[in-house]
Amino acid sequence: MAVVKLFGTIGDIAGWSEAKLEGATLGEIKAAAAGGDARLADHLDHRSTLVILNATLTPFSLRSDDLPIRPEDEVAFGSPVGGG
Amino acid sequence: MIRITRDPLDAAALLRDFCRDRLDTGAVVSFTGLTRGRSGDRTIDTLTLEAYPGFTERVMEAIEADARARFEIQDALAVHRWGPIGVGEPVIFVAVAAAHRRPAFEAADFLMDHFKTRAPFWKREDGPEGRRWIEPRDQDHNDLARWAEETP
């Protein structure tokens, strides 16, 4: 199972910040993380959301739902940063 | 060098250590960012920063490398605090050493504009009016655009 971490408003919406989830692709990981919560699913899918795979930012163009995820991978989703 | 820490920052001690044994340095510029007690009309009790250790430093190191490539500087240090931070406490310390003052000022300014906009810290304000996550502002992007226009 991949480790999934959530940061910023996304973690607040989900009510958790770290979990181990089943999923062989990014799309399956997002579905498992959203758990049927449409608002959370929208945030995970949003263009401005940071998708970080094994501590490397994944550009929007490379983060299709088919992107393979291995059980030892760590996938993080973060709301946009900046401000303050 | 980049460091992130949950511990309070002692800006004076960091600056003293940074300045030590610099025989070829003519200028050290430092910046200390403090947490504000007000944000618009809102009162803030605590600022909380989430970081992603391992990733946050990597992004900040890329920004530092960019500054070193762009300005004639000798050294740079950035220490960023994360976790809950009380009002009035330092949240970031940046210092740049150079032979002459101009590149030191410019590199420190460049580093702060880029850390502010791109460093992965998720910021939350808590106060009497509740909780608010801080979103990117247009001003941050305008600050960043300055450097694109001034590319040598």
Coordinates of N, CA and C in Angstrom, one line a residue:
Chain A
M1 N 0.8 -1.2 0.0 CA 0.0 0.0 0.0 C 0.9 1.2 0.0
A2 N 0.5 2.2 -0.7 CA 1.3 3.5 -0.8 C 0.9 4.4 0.4
V3 N 1.9 5.1 0.8 CA 1.7 6.1 1.8 C 1.1 7.4 1.1
V4 N 0.0 7.9 1.6 CA -0.6 9.1 1.1 C -0.6 10.2 2.1
K5 N -0.1 11.4 1.8 CA -0.1 12.5 2.7 C -0.9 13.7 2.1
L6 N -1.6 14.4 3.0 CA -2.4 15.5 2.5 C -1.9 16.8 3.3
F7 N -1.8 17.9 2.6 CA -1.3 19.2 3.2 C -2.3 20.3 2.9
G8 N -2.3 21.2 3.8 CA -3.1 22.5 3.7 C -4.6 22.2 3.7
T9 N -5.4 22.9 3.0 CA -6.9 22.8 3.1 C -7.3 21.4 2.7
I10 N -6.6 20.7 1.9 CA -7.0 19.4 1.4 C -7.0 18.4 2.7
G11 N -6.0 18.6 3.5 CA -6.0 17.7 4.7 C -7.1 18.1 5.7
D12 N -7.4 19.4 5.7 CA -8.6 19.9 6.6 C -9.9 19.3 6.1
I13 N -10.1 19.3 4.8 CA -11.3 18.8 4.2 C -11.4 17.3 4.5
A14 N -10.3 16.6 4.3 CA -10.3 15.1 4.5 C -10.4 14.7 6.0
G15 N -9.9 15.5 6.8 CA -9.9 15.2 8.3 C -8.8 14.3 8.6
W16 N -7.8 14.0 7.7 CA -6.6 13.2 8.0 C -5.5 13.8 7.2
S17 N -4.3 13.4 7.7 CA -3.1 14.0 7.0 C -2.2 12.9 6.4
E18 N -2.4 11.6 6.9 CA -1.5 10.5 6.4 C -2.3 9.2 6.5
A19 N -2.2 8.4 5.4 CA -2.8 7.1 5.4 C -2.1 6.2 4.5
K20 N -2.3 4.9 4.7 CA -1.8 3.9 3.7 C -3.0 3.4 2.9
L21 N -2.9 3.6 1.6 CA -4.0 3.3 0.7 C -3.7 2.3 -0.4
E22 N -4.7 1.6 -0.8 CA -4.5 0.7 -2.0 C -4.7 1.4 -3.2
G23 N -3.9 1.1 -4.2 CA -4.1 1.8 -5.5 C -2.9 1.5 -6.4
A24 N -3.1 1.1 -7.7 CA -2.0 0.8 -8.6 C -1.7 2.0 -9.5
T25 N -2.6 3.0 -9.5 CA -2.5 4.2 -10.4 C -2.8 5.4 -9.5
L26 N -2.4 6.6 -10.1 CA -2.8 7.8 -9.4 C -4.3 8.0 -9.3
G27 N -5.0 7.6 -10.3 CA -6.4 7.7 -10.3 C -7.0 6.8 -9.1
E28 N -6.5 5.6 -9.0 CA -7.0 4.8 -7.9 C -6.7 5.3 -6.5
I29 N -5.5 5.9 -6.4 CA -5.1 6.5 -5.1 C -6.0 7.7 -4.8
K30 N -6.3 8.5 -5.8 CA -7.2 9.6 -5.5 C -8.6 9.2 -5.1
A31 N -9.1 8.1 -5.8 CA -10.4 7.6 -5.5 C -10.4 7.1 -4.0
A32 N -9.3 6.4 -3.7 CA -9.3 5.8 -2.3 C -9.2 6.9 -1.3
A33 N -8.4 8.0 -1.6 CA -8.2 9.1 -0.7 C -9.5 9.8 -0.5
A34 N -10.3 10.0 -1.6 CA -11.5 10.8 -1.5 C -12.6 10.0 -0.8
G35 N -12.6 8.7 -1.0 CA -13.6 7.9 -0.3 C -15.0 8.3 -0.5
G36 N -15.3 8.8 -1.7 CA -16.7 9.2 -2.0 C -17.0 10.6 -1.7
D37 N -16.1 11.3 -1.1 CA -16.3 12.7 -0.8 C -16.0 13.6 -2.0
A38 N -17.1 14.1 -2.6 CA -17.0 14.8 -3.9 C -16.2 16.0 -3.8
R39 N -16.3 16.7 -2.7 CA -15.5 18.0 -2.5 C -14.0 17.7 -2.5
L40 N -13.7 16.6 -1.7 CA -12.3 16.2 -1.6 C -11.8 15.7 -3.0
A41 N -12.6 15.0 -3.7 CA -12.2 14.5 -5.0 C -11.9 15.7 -5.9
D42 N -12.7 16.7 -5.9 CA -12.5 17.9 -6.7 C -11.2 18.5 -6.4
H43 N -10.9 18.6 -5.1 CA -9.6 19.2 -4.7 C -8.4 18.4 -5.2
L44 N -8.5 17.1 -5.0 CA -7.4 16.2 -5.4 C -7.2 16.3 -6.9
D45 N -8.2 16.5 -7.7 CA -8.2 16.6 -9.1 C -7.8 18.0 -9.7
H46 N -7.8 19.0 -8.8 CA -7.7 20.4 -9.3 C -6.3 20.6 -9.9
R47 N -6.3 21.4 -10.9 CA -5.1 21.7 -11.6 C -4.1 22.4 -10.7
S48 N -4.5 23.2 -9.8 CA -3.6 24.0 -8.9 C -3.1 23.1 -7.7
T49 N -3.6 22.0 -7.5 CA -3.2 21.1 -6.4 C -1.8 20.6 -6.7
L50 N -0.9 20.6 -5.8 CA 0.4 20.0 -5.9 C 0.3 18.5 -5.7
V51 N 0.9 17.8 -6.7 CA 1.0 16.3 -6.6 C 2.5 16.0 -6.5
I52 N 2.8 15.4 -5.3 CA 4.3 15.2 -5.1 C 4.5 13.7 -4.9
L53 N 5.3 13.1 -5.8 CA 5.5 11.7 -5.8 C 6.9 11.4 -5.4
N54 N 7.1 10.8 -4.3 CA 8.4 10.5 -3.7 C 9.2 11.7 -3.6
A55 N 8.7 12.8 -3.0 CA 9.3 14.1 -2.7 C 9.7 14.8 -4.0
T56 N 9.1 14.5 -5.1 CA 9.3 15.3 -6.4 C 8.0 15.7 -6.9
L57 N 8.0 17.0 -7.2 CA 6.7 17.6 -7.8 C 6.4 17.0 -9.1
T58 N 5.2 16.5 -9.3 CA 4.8 16.0 -10.6 C 4.1 17.0 -11.4
P59 N 4.6 17.5 -12.6 CA 3.9 18.5 -13.3 C 2.5 18.0 -13.8
F60 N 1.7 19.0 -14.0 CA 0.3 18.7 -14.3 C 0.2 17.8 -15.5
S61 N 1.1 18.1 -16.5 CA 1.1 17.3 -17.8 C 1.4 15.9 -17.6
L62 N 2.1 15.5 -16.5 CA 2.5 14.1 -16.3 C 1.7 13.4 -15.3
R63 N 0.6 14.0 -14.8 CA -0.1 13.4 -13.7 C -1.4 12.8 -14.1
S64 N -1.4 12.0 -15.1 CA -2.7 11.4 -15.6 C -3.1 10.4 -14.6
D65 N -4.4 10.0 -14.6 CA -4.9 9.0 -13.7 C -4.3 7.7 -13.9
D66 N -3.7 7.5 -15.1 CA -3.0 6.2 -15.4 C -1.6 6.1 -14.8
L67 N -1.1 7.1 -14.2 CA 0.3 7.1 -13.7 C 0.5 6.0 -12.7
P68 N 1.4 5.0 -13.0 CA 1.5 3.9 -12.1 C 2.0 4.3 -10.7
I69 N 1.5 3.7 -9.7 CA 1.9 3.9 -8.3 C 2.3 2.6 -7.7
R70 N 3.5 2.5 -7.2 CA 4.0 1.2 -6.6 C 3.7 1.2 -5.1
P71 N 3.6 0.0 -4.5 CA 3.2 0.0 -3.0 C 4.2 0.8 -2.2
E72 N 5.5 0.9 -2.6 CA 6.5 1.5 -1.8 C 6.5 3.1 -2.0
D73 N 5.7 3.5 -2.9 CA 5.7 5.0 -3.2 C 5.0 5.8 -2.1
E74 N 5.4 7.1 -2.1 CA 4.7 8.0 -1.2 C 4.1 9.1 -2.1
V75 N 2.8 9.3 -2.0 CA 2.1 10.3 -2.8 C 1.6 11.4 -1.9
A76 N 1.9 12.6 -2.2 CA 1.3 13.7 -1.4 C 0.5 14.7 -2.3
F77 N -0.5 15.2 -1.7 CA -1.4 16.2 -2.3 C -1.4 17.5 -1.4
G78 N -1.1 18.6 -2.0 CA -1.1 19.8 -1.3 C -1.8 20.9 -2.0
S79 N -2.5 21.7 -1.2 CA -3.2 22.9 -1.8 C -2.1 23.9 -2.2
P80 N -2.4 24.9 -3.1 CA -1.4 25.8 -3.6 C -0.7 26.5 -2.4
V81 N 0.6 26.8 -2.6 CA 1.3 27.5 -1.5 C 1.5 29.0 -1.9
G82 N 1.9 29.7 -0.9 CA 2.2 31.2 -1.1 C 1.3 32.0 -0.3
G83 N 1.7 33.3 -0.2 CA 0.9 34.2 0.6 C 1.4 34.3 2.1
G84 N 0.7 35.1 2.9 CA 1.1 35.2 4.3 C 2.1 36.4 4.5
Chain B
M1 N 22.9 27.3 2.3 CA 22.4 26.2 3.1 C 21.0 26.4 3.5
I2 N 20.2 25.4 3.5 CA 18.8 25.5 3.8 C 18.5 24.6 5.0
R3 N 17.7 25.1 6.0 CA 17.3 24.3 7.1 C 15.9 24.6 7.4
I4 N 15.1 23.6 7.8 CA 13.8 23.9 8.3 C 13.8 23.3 9.8
T5 N 13.1 23.9 10.6 CA 13.1 23.5 12.0 C 11.8 23.9 12.7
R6 N 11.4 23.1 13.7 CA 10.2 23.4 14.5 C 10.6 24.2 15.7
D7 N 11.9 24.4 15.9 CA 12.4 25.2 17.1 C 12.3 26.7 16.8
P8 N 12.2 27.5 17.9 CA 12.3 28.9 17.7 C 13.6 29.4 17.1
L9 N 13.5 30.4 16.3 CA 14.7 31.0 15.7 C 15.4 32.1 16.5
D10 N 16.7 32.0 16.7 CA 17.4 33.1 17.3 C 18.2 33.8 16.2
A11 N 17.5 34.9 15.7 CA 18.1 35.6 14.5 C 19.4 36.2 14.8
A12 N 19.6 36.7 16.0 CA 20.9 37.3 16.3 C 22.0 36.3 16.4
A13 N 21.7 35.1 16.9 CA 22.8 34.1 17.0 C 23.1 33.5 15.6
L14 N 22.0 33.4 14.8 CA 22.2 32.9 13.4 C 23.1 33.9 12.6
L15 N 22.8 35.2 12.8 CA 23.6 36.2 12.1 C 25.1 36.2 12.5
R16 N 25.2 36.1 13.9 CA 26.6 36.1 14.4 C 27.4 35.0 13.9
D17 N 26.8 33.8 13.9 CA 27.5 32.6 13.3 C 27.8 32.7 11.9
F18 N 26.8 33.3 11.1 CA 27.0 33.4 9.7 C 28.1 34.4 9.3
C19 N 28.3 35.4 10.2 CA 29.4 36.4 9.9 C 30.8 35.9 10.3
R20 N 30.8 34.9 11.1 CA 32.1 34.5 11.7 C 33.1 34.0 10.6
D21 N 34.4 34.5 10.8 CA 35.5 34.0 9.9 C 35.3 34.3 8.5
R22 N 34.8 35.4 8.1 CA 34.6 35.8 6.7 C 35.6 36.9 6.3
L23 N 36.8 36.4 5.9 CA 37.9 37.4 5.6 C 37.7 38.0 4.3
D24 N 37.0 37.4 3.3 CA 36.9 37.9 2.0 C 35.5 38.6 1.7
T25 N 34.7 38.7 2.8 CA 33.3 39.2 2.6 C 33.3 40.6 3.0
G26 N 32.6 41.4 2.1 CA 32.5 42.8 2.4 C 31.1 43.2 2.8
A27 N 30.1 42.3 2.6 CA 28.7 42.6 2.9 C 28.0 41.3 3.3
V28 N 27.2 41.5 4.4 CA 26.2 40.5 4.8 C 24.9 41.2 4.9
V29 N 23.9 40.7 4.1 CA 22.6 41.2 4.2 C 21.7 40.1 4.9
S30 N 20.9 40.5 5.9 CA 20.1 39.5 6.5 C 18.6 40.0 6.5
F31 N 17.7 39.0 6.6 CA 16.3 39.4 6.7 C 15.7 38.4 7.7
T32 N 14.9 39.0 8.6 CA 14.1 38.2 9.5 C 12.6 38.5 9.3
G33 N 11.9 37.4 9.0 CA 10.4 37.6 8.9 C 9.7 37.2 10.2
L34 N 8.8 38.1 10.6 CA 8.1 37.9 11.9 C 6.6 37.6 11.6
T35 N 6.0 36.8 12.5 CA 4.5 36.6 12.3 C 3.8 37.9 12.8
R36 N 2.8 38.3 12.0 CA 2.0 39.4 12.3 C 0.8 39.1 13.2
G37 N 0.4 40.0 14.1 CA -0.7 39.8 14.9 C -2.0 40.2 14.3
R38 N -2.0 40.8 13.1 CA -3.2 41.1 12.4 C -3.0 40.8 10.9
S39 N -4.1 40.4 10.3 CA -4.2 40.2 8.9 C -5.4 40.8 8.4
G40 N -5.3 42.0 7.8 CA -6.5 42.8 7.5 C -7.2 43.2 8.7
D41 N -8.5 42.8 8.8 CA -9.3 43.1 10.0 C -9.2 42.0 11.1
R42 N -8.5 40.9 10.7 CA -8.5 39.7 11.6 C -7.4 39.8 12.6
T43 N -7.7 39.3 13.8 CA -6.7 39.2 14.9 C -6.2 37.8 14.8
I44 N -4.8 37.6 14.9 CA -4.2 36.3 14.8 C -3.5 36.0 16.1
D45 N -3.8 34.8 16.6 CA -3.1 34.4 17.9 C -1.9 33.5 17.5
T46 N -2.1 32.6 16.5 CA -1.1 31.7 16.2 C -1.1 31.5 14.7
L47 N 0.1 31.5 14.1 CA 0.3 31.1 12.7 C 0.9 29.6 12.8
T48 N 0.3 28.7 12.0 CA 0.8 27.4 11.9 C 1.2 27.1 10.5
L49 N 2.5 26.6 10.4 CA 3.0 26.2 9.1 C 3.1 24.7 9.0
E50 N 2.5 24.1 8.0 CA 2.8 22.7 7.7 C 4.0 22.7 6.7
A51 N 4.9 21.8 6.9 CA 5.9 21.5 5.9 C 5.9 20.1 5.5
Y52 N 6.6 19.7 4.5 CA 6.8 18.4 4.0 C 8.3 18.1 4.0
P53 N 8.8 17.7 5.2 CA 10.3 17.5 5.3 C 10.8 16.5 4.2
G54 N 11.9 16.9 3.5 CA 12.4 16.1 2.4 C 12.0 16.8 1.1
F55 N 10.8 17.2 1.0 CA 10.4 17.9 -0.2 C 10.5 19.5 0.0
T56 N 10.1 20.0 1.1 CA 10.2 21.4 1.3 C 11.7 21.9 1.2
E57 N 12.6 21.2 1.8 CA 14.0 21.6 1.6 C 14.5 21.5 0.2
R58 N 14.0 20.5 -0.5 CA 14.5 20.3 -1.9 C 14.1 21.5 -2.8
V59 N 12.8 22.0 -2.6 CA 12.4 23.1 -3.4 C 13.2 24.4 -3.0
M60 N 13.4 24.6 -1.7 CA 14.2 25.7 -1.2 C 15.6 25.7 -1.7
E61 N 16.2 24.5 -1.7 CA 17.6 24.3 -2.2 C 17.7 24.7 -3.7
A62 N 16.7 24.4 -4.5 CA 16.7 24.8 -5.9 C 16.6 26.3 -6.1
I63 N 15.9 26.9 -5.2 CA 15.8 28.4 -5.2 C 17.1 29.0 -4.8
E64 N 17.7 28.4 -3.8 CA 19.1 28.9 -3.4 C 20.1 28.7 -4.5
A65 N 20.0 27.6 -5.2 CA 21.0 27.3 -6.3 C 20.8 28.4 -7.4
D66 N 19.5 28.7 -7.6 CA 19.2 29.7 -8.6 C 19.8 31.1 -8.3
A67 N 19.7 31.4 -7.0 CA 20.2 32.7 -6.5 C 21.8 32.7 -6.6
R68 N 22.4 31.6 -6.3 CA 23.8 31.5 -6.4 C 24.3 31.6 -7.8
A69 N 23.5 31.1 -8.8 CA 23.9 31.2 -10.2 C 23.7 32.6 -10.8
R70 N 22.8 33.3 -10.1 CA 22.3 34.6 -10.7 C 23.1 35.8 -10.2
F71 N 23.5 35.7 -8.9 CA 24.2 36.8 -8.3 C 25.6 36.5 -7.8
E72 N 26.4 37.4 -7.8 CA 27.8 37.2 -7.3 C 27.9 37.2 -5.8
I73 N 27.5 36.1 -5.3 CA 27.5 35.9 -3.8 C 28.4 34.8 -3.4
Q74 N 28.8 34.9 -2.1 CA 29.7 33.9 -1.6 C 29.0 32.8 -0.8
D75 N 27.9 33.1 -0.2 CA 27.3 32.2 0.7 C 25.8 32.6 0.9
A76 N 25.0 31.7 1.2 CA 23.6 32.0 1.6 C 23.1 31.0 2.6
L77 N 22.3 31.5 3.5 CA 21.7 30.6 4.6 C 20.2 31.0 4.7
A78 N 19.4 30.0 4.7 CA 17.9 30.2 5.0 C 17.5 29.2 6.1
V79 N 16.9 29.7 7.1 CA 16.4 28.8 8.2 C 14.9 29.2 8.3
H80 N 14.0 28.2 8.0 CA 12.6 28.4 8.1 C 12.0 27.6 9.2
R81 N 11.2 28.3 10.0 CA 10.5 27.6 11.1 C 9.2 27.0 10.6
W82 N 8.7 25.9 11.1 CA 7.4 25.4 10.8 C 6.8 24.9 12.1
G83 N 5.5 24.5 12.0 CA 4.7 24.2 13.3 C 4.0 25.4 13.8
P84 N 3.5 25.4 15.0 CA 2.8 26.5 15.5 C 3.8 27.6 15.9
I85 N 3.5 28.9 15.5 CA 4.4 30.0 15.8 C 3.6 31.2 16.4
G86 N 4.1 31.6 17.5 CA 3.4 32.7 18.2 C 3.6 34.1 17.5
V87 N 2.6 35.0 17.7 CA 2.7 36.3 17.1 C 4.0 37.0 17.5
G88 N 4.7 37.6 16.6 CA 5.9 38.4 16.9 C 7.1 37.6 16.9
E89 N 7.0 36.3 16.7 CA 8.2 35.4 16.6 C 8.8 35.3 15.2
P90 N 10.1 35.1 15.1 CA 10.7 34.9 13.8 C 10.2 33.6 13.1
V91 N 9.8 33.7 11.8 CA 9.4 32.5 11.1 C 10.4 32.2 10.0
I92 N 11.2 33.2 9.6 CA 12.3 32.9 8.6 C 13.4 33.8 8.8
F93 N 14.6 33.2 8.6 CA 15.9 34.0 8.7 C 16.7 33.7 7.4
V94 N 17.0 34.8 6.7 CA 17.8 34.6 5.5 C 19.1 35.5 5.6
A95 N 20.2 35.0 5.2 CA 21.4 35.8 5.2 C 22.2 35.5 3.9
V96 N 22.8 36.5 3.4 CA 23.6 36.4 2.1 C 24.9 37.1 2.3
A97 N 26.0 36.5 2.0 CA 27.3 37.1 2.0 C 27.9 37.3 0.6
A98 N 28.5 38.4 0.4 CA 29.1 38.8 -0.9 C 30.3 39.7 -0.6
A99 N 31.1 39.8 -1.7 CA 32.2 40.7 -1.6 C 31.7 42.2 -1.5
H100 N 30.6 42.5 -2.2 CA 30.1 43.8 -2.2 C 28.6 43.8 -1.9
R101 N 28.1 45.0 -1.5 CA 26.7 45.0 -0.9 C 25.6 44.7 -2.0
R102 N 25.7 45.2 -3.2 CA 24.6 45.2 -4.1 C 24.1 43.8 -4.4
P103 N 25.0 42.8 -4.8 CA 24.5 41.5 -5.0 C 24.0 40.8 -3.7
A104 N 24.5 41.2 -2.6 CA 24.0 40.7 -1.3 C 22.5 41.1 -1.1
F105 N 22.3 42.4 -1.3 CA 20.9 42.9 -1.2 C 20.0 42.2 -2.2
E106 N 20.4 42.2 -3.4 CA 19.5 41.6 -4.5 C 19.3 40.2 -4.3
A107 N 20.3 39.4 -3.9 CA 20.1 38.0 -3.7 C 19.1 37.7 -2.5
A108 N 19.3 38.5 -1.5 CA 18.4 38.3 -0.3 C 16.9 38.6 -0.7
D109 N 16.7 39.7 -1.5 CA 15.4 40.0 -2.0 C 14.8 38.9 -2.9
F110 N 15.7 38.4 -3.8 CA 15.3 37.4 -4.7 C 14.9 36.1 -3.9
L111 N 15.7 35.7 -3.0 CA 15.4 34.6 -2.2 C 14.1 34.7 -1.4
M112 N 13.8 35.9 -0.8 CA 12.6 36.0 -0.1 C 11.3 36.0 -1.0
D113 N 11.4 36.7 -2.2 CA 10.3 36.6 -3.1 C 10.0 35.2 -3.5
H114 N 11.0 34.4 -3.8 CA 10.8 33.1 -4.3 C 10.4 32.1 -3.1
F115 N 11.0 32.3 -2.0 CA 10.6 31.4 -0.8 C 9.1 31.7 -0.5
K116 N 8.7 33.0 -0.5 CA 7.4 33.3 -0.2 C 6.3 32.7 -1.1
T117 N 6.7 32.6 -2.4 CA 5.7 32.2 -3.4 C 5.8 30.7 -3.7
R118 N 7.0 30.1 -3.6 CA 7.2 28.8 -4.1 C 7.5 27.7 -3.0
A119 N 8.1 28.2 -1.9 CA 8.5 27.2 -0.9 C 7.2 26.5 -0.3
P120 N 7.2 25.2 -0.3 CA 6.0 24.5 0.1 C 5.8 24.4 1.7
F121 N 5.2 25.5 2.1 CA 4.7 25.6 3.5 C 3.2 26.0 3.3
W122 N 2.4 25.3 4.1 CA 1.0 25.5 4.1 C 0.7 26.3 5.4
K123 N 0.1 27.5 5.2 CA 0.0 28.4 6.4 C -1.4 28.6 6.8
R124 N -1.6 28.5 8.1 CA -2.9 28.6 8.7 C -2.9 29.7 9.8
E125 N -3.9 30.5 9.8 CA -4.0 31.5 10.9 C -5.1 31.1 11.8
D126 N -4.9 31.1 13.1 CA -6.0 30.9 14.1 C -6.1 32.1 15.0
G127 N -7.3 32.5 15.2 CA -7.6 33.6 16.1 C -9.0 33.6 16.6
P128 N -9.5 34.7 17.2 CA -10.9 34.7 17.8 C -11.9 34.5 16.7
E129 N -11.6 34.9 15.5 CA -12.6 34.7 14.4 C -12.5 33.4 13.7
G130 N -11.7 32.5 14.3 CA -11.6 31.1 13.7 C -10.4 30.9 12.9
R131 N -10.4 29.9 12.1 CA -9.3 29.4 11.4 C -9.4 29.8 9.9
R132 N -8.2 30.2 9.3 CA -8.2 30.5 7.9 C -6.9 30.1 7.3
W133 N -7.0 29.4 6.2 CA -5.8 29.0 5.4 C -5.4 30.1 4.5
I134 N -4.1 30.4 4.5 CA -3.6 31.5 3.6 C -3.4 31.0 2.2
E135 N -4.0 31.8 1.3 CA -3.9 31.4 -0.1 C -2.9 32.4 -0.8
P136 N -2.4 31.9 -1.9 CA -1.5 32.8 -2.7 C -2.2 34.1 -3.0
R137 N -1.5 35.2 -3.0 CA -2.0 36.6 -3.3 C -1.4 37.0 -4.6
D138 N -2.2 37.9 -5.3 CA -1.7 38.5 -6.6 C -0.3 39.2 -6.4
Q139 N -0.2 39.8 -5.2 CA 1.0 40.6 -4.9 C 2.2 39.7 -4.9
D140 N 2.1 38.4 -4.4 CA 3.2 37.5 -4.4 C 3.7 37.2 -5.9
H141 N 2.7 37.0 -6.8 CA 3.0 36.7 -8.1 C 3.7 37.9 -8.8
N142 N 3.2 39.1 -8.4 CA 3.8 40.4 -9.0 C 5.2 40.5 -8.5
D143 N 5.5 40.1 -7.2 CA 6.8 40.2 -6.7 C 7.7 39.3 -7.5
L144 N 7.2 38.1 -7.8 CA 8.0 37.1 -8.6 C 8.3 37.6 -10.0
A145 N 7.3 38.2 -10.6 CA 7.4 38.6 -12.0 C 8.5 39.6 -12.2
R146 N 8.7 40.4 -11.1 CA 9.8 41.4 -11.1 C 11.1 40.8 -11.6
W147 N 11.4 39.5 -11.1 CA 12.7 38.9 -11.4 C 12.8 38.4 -12.9
A148 N 11.6 38.0 -13.4 CA 11.6 37.6 -14.8 C 11.9 38.7 -15.7
E149 N 11.4 39.9 -15.4 CA 11.6 41.1 -16.2 C 13.1 41.5 -16.1
E150 N 13.7 41.2 -15.0 CA 15.1 41.7 -14.8 C 16.1 40.7 -15.1
T151 N 15.8 39.6 -15.8 CA 16.7 38.5 -16.1 C 17.9 39.1 -16.8
P152 N 19.1 38.9 -16.3 CA 20.3 39.5 -17.0 C 20.5 38.9 -18.4

